Amino acid sequence: MIDDMDELHSKLSILGAIDVGIVVVDNDNNIQMWNEFMQNHSGLRPSEVRDKNLFRCCPGIDEIWFQRKMDRVRQLNSRVFIT
């Protein structure tokens, strides 16, 4: 169990420090993960956005466009990468 926790912490550390923005949202578009890159480029800390609606935190995102993307992701049970 300890090895699993160490591995998880290592993976989370890498995801947090990678030089790419990573945002994970749930089915209600509430932010579940917001990495260090996103913090540095948005000025919002993960603790400020966690469990908050993506569109309220990032009003510049075109919600209709994003929802179409997410509908497809959910239908296919896959991931999406957006620039």
Backbone as CSV, one residue per row, in Angstrom:
resi,resn,N_x,N_y,N_z,CA_x,CA_y,CA_z,C_x,C_y,C_z
1,MET,0.823,-1.185,0.000,0.000,0.000,0.000,0.872,1.256,0.000
2,ILE,1.959,1.242,0.761,2.854,2.398,0.821,3.457,2.663,-0.552
3,ASP,3.872,1.611,-1.245,4.436,1.778,-2.582,3.426,2.407,-3.530
4,ASP,2.163,1.998,-3.435,1.111,2.572,-4.271,0.947,4.054,-3.990
5,MET,0.985,4.443,-2.720,0.851,5.857,-2.348,2.044,6.661,-2.846
6,ASP,3.239,6.110,-2.721,4.442,6.785,-3.220,4.350,6.993,-4.722
7,GLU,3.885,5.966,-5.422,3.737,6.062,-6.868,2.698,7.120,-7.237
8,LEU,1.584,7.138,-6.536,0.548,8.132,-6.787,1.082,9.545,-6.557
9,HIS,1.784,9.755,-5.468,2.350,11.077,-5.181,3.362,11.486,-6.247
10,SER,4.134,10.541,-6.727,5.100,10.838,-7.790,4.396,11.267,-9.069
11,LYS,3.338,10.538,-9.428,2.584,10.873,-10.639,1.917,12.231,-10.507
12,LEU,1.328,12.505,-9.354,0.685,13.804,-9.144,1.699,14.934,-9.173
13,SER,2.886,14.684,-8.665,3.945,15.686,-8.692,4.355,16.005,-10.129
14,ILE,4.474,14.990,-10.951,4.822,15.184,-12.362,3.722,15.950,-13.070
15,LEU,2.468,15.552,-12.869,1.342,16.242,-13.501,1.259,17.694,-13.057
16,GLY,1.600,17.932,-11.806,1.542,19.288,-11.291,2.604,20.188,-11.870
17,ALA,3.768,19.635,-12.179,4.895,20.443,-12.610,5.101,20.479,-14.126
18,ILE,4.395,19.654,-14.869,4.582,19.592,-16.319,4.270,20.957,-16.944
19,ASP,4.979,21.297,-17.996,4.853,22.624,-18.611,3.724,22.651,-19.649
20,VAL,2.594,22.127,-19.251,1.378,22.106,-20.067,0.220,22.263,-19.088
21,GLY,-0.792,23.011,-19.487,-1.951,23.162,-18.618,-2.788,21.902,-18.599
22,ILE,-3.085,21.435,-17.403,-3.940,20.259,-17.253,-5.106,20.639,-16.363
23,VAL,-6.299,20.451,-16.918,-7.527,20.694,-16.168,-8.390,19.451,-16.324
24,VAL,-8.845,18.920,-15.215,-9.751,17.783,-15.237,-11.083,18.281,-14.696
25,VAL,-12.155,18.016,-15.453,-13.491,18.416,-15.019,-14.373,17.181,-14.877
26,ASP,-15.354,17.271,-13.997,-16.308,16.176,-13.845,-17.453,16.355,-14.841
27,ASN,-18.459,15.512,-14.753,-19.572,15.564,-15.704,-20.413,16.827,-15.609
28,ASP,-20.273,17.560,-14.513,-20.993,18.827,-14.351,-20.092,20.026,-14.670
29,ASN,-18.942,19.752,-15.268,-17.945,20.772,-15.628,-17.364,21.485,-14.414
30,ASN,-17.329,20.793,-13.277,-16.658,21.325,-12.098,-15.208,20.874,-12.121
31,ILE,-14.317,21.777,-11.823,-12.883,21.507,-11.897,-12.467,20.563,-10.779
32,GLN,-11.791,19.485,-11.162,-11.286,18.514,-10.203,-9.765,18.556,-10.086
33,MET,-9.094,18.989,-11.138,-7.631,19.138,-11.099,-7.248,20.374,-11.886
34,TRP,-6.309,21.117,-11.348,-5.815,22.366,-11.937,-4.343,22.396,-11.611
35,ASN,-3.480,22.178,-12.588,-2.066,22.020,-12.263,-1.343,23.367,-12.137
36,GLU,-0.069,23.265,-11.800,0.755,24.453,-11.541,0.847,25.366,-12.767
37,PHE,0.926,24.786,-13.956,0.959,25.584,-15.181,-0.288,26.462,-15.261
38,MET,-1.449,25.876,-14.986,-2.692,26.643,-15.023,-2.683,27.743,-13.965
39,GLN,-2.168,27.436,-12.809,-2.066,28.438,-11.754,-1.189,29.603,-12.204
40,ASN,-0.039,29.272,-12.763,0.907,30.310,-13.182,0.372,31.171,-14.314
41,HIS,-0.447,30.599,-15.177,-0.932,31.338,-16.341,-2.312,31.961,-16.147
42,SER,-2.995,31.578,-15.085,-4.326,32.149,-14.840,-4.367,33.040,-13.600
43,GLY,-3.398,32.835,-12.716,-3.427,33.561,-11.453,-4.382,32.953,-10.441
44,LEU,-4.965,31.801,-10.763,-5.906,31.131,-9.872,-5.256,29.882,-9.285
45,ARG,-5.263,29.772,-7.981,-4.706,28.593,-7.309,-5.678,27.418,-7.401
46,PRO,-5.156,26.200,-7.369,-6.041,25.034,-7.405,-7.116,25.077,-6.317
47,SER,-6.762,25.538,-5.149,-7.745,25.607,-4.057,-8.862,26.604,-4.351
48,GLU,-8.615,27.569,-5.215,-9.636,28.557,-5.575,-10.631,28.020,-6.611
49,VAL,-10.200,27.059,-7.417,-11.054,26.590,-8.511,-11.622,25.192,-8.299
50,ARG,-11.024,24.422,-7.405,-11.488,23.040,-7.202,-12.970,23.020,-6.837
51,ASP,-13.698,22.153,-7.509,-15.145,21.967,-7.323,-15.967,23.176,-7.769
52,LYS,-15.343,24.079,-8.514,-16.079,25.227,-9.054,-16.302,25.007,-10.549
53,ASN,-17.345,25.609,-11.072,-17.691,25.467,-12.481,-16.612,26.087,-13.370
54,LEU,-16.193,25.344,-14.366,-15.152,25.790,-15.283,-15.499,27.121,-15.947
55,PHE,-16.743,27.287,-16.348,-17.132,28.484,-17.094,-17.216,29.715,-16.212
56,ARG,-17.431,29.526,-14.919,-17.405,30.667,-13.994,-15.965,31.079,-13.706
57,CYS,-15.076,30.104,-13.649,-13.659,30.406,-13.391,-12.958,30.930,-14.640
58,CYS,-13.397,30.482,-15.797,-12.772,30.847,-17.077,-13.854,31.319,-18.042
59,PRO,-14.363,32.530,-17.840,-15.486,32.999,-18.663,-15.152,33.162,-20.142
60,GLY,-13.878,33.146,-20.499,-13.486,33.282,-21.896,-13.688,32.023,-22.727
61,ILE,-13.976,30.909,-22.091,-14.195,29.658,-22.821,-15.579,29.693,-23.459
62,ASP,-15.631,29.357,-24.730,-16.905,29.277,-25.449,-17.644,28.032,-24.955
63,GLU,-18.659,28.238,-24.145,-19.337,27.122,-23.484,-20.013,26.177,-24.471
64,ILE,-20.637,26.696,-25.502,-21.320,25.848,-26.487,-20.308,24.957,-27.204
65,TRP,-19.209,25.539,-27.644,-18.152,24.777,-28.316,-17.597,23.710,-27.388
66,PHE,-17.309,24.099,-26.141,-16.737,23.171,-25.173,-17.705,22.031,-24.874
67,GLN,-18.980,22.353,-24.711,-19.980,21.325,-24.421,-20.075,20.306,-25.550
68,ARG,-19.982,20.775,-26.797,-19.988,19.831,-27.936,-18.795,18.896,-27.846
69,LYS,-17.631,19.449,-27.531,-16.434,18.617,-27.373,-16.639,17.593,-26.262
70,MET,-17.148,18.057,-25.128,-17.314,17.176,-23.979,-18.386,16.122,-24.218
71,ASP,-19.428,16.466,-24.952,-20.452,15.461,-25.287,-19.822,14.295,-26.034
72,ARG,-18.951,14.600,-26.977,-18.270,13.559,-27.752,-17.327,12.748,-26.855
73,VAL,-16.603,13.421,-25.991,-15.695,12.744,-25.068,-16.471,11.764,-24.196
74,ARG,-17.595,12.210,-23.681,-18.403,11.346,-22.813,-19.020,10.186,-23.592
75,GLN,-19.426,10.431,-24.825,-19.989,9.356,-25.646,-18.947,8.287,-25.923
76,LEU,-17.729,8.716,-26.211,-16.664,7.787,-26.561,-15.864,7.304,-25.357
77,ASN,-16.159,7.891,-24.191,-15.404,7.561,-22.968,-13.900,7.721,-23.205
78,SER,-13.532,8.889,-23.703,-12.131,9.152,-24.033,-11.677,10.463,-23.399
79,ARG,-10.456,10.852,-23.701,-9.904,12.114,-23.232,-9.888,13.098,-24.379
80,VAL,-9.722,14.367,-24.030,-9.618,15.383,-25.075,-8.481,16.328,-24.704
81,PHE,-7.797,16.791,-25.744,-6.733,17.771,-25.576,-7.116,18.989,-26.377
82,ILE,-7.147,20.131,-25.737,-7.602,21.369,-26.368,-6.531,22.436,-26.193
83,THR,-6.312,23.200,-27.242,-5.377,24.326,-27.134,-6.134,25.619,-27.095
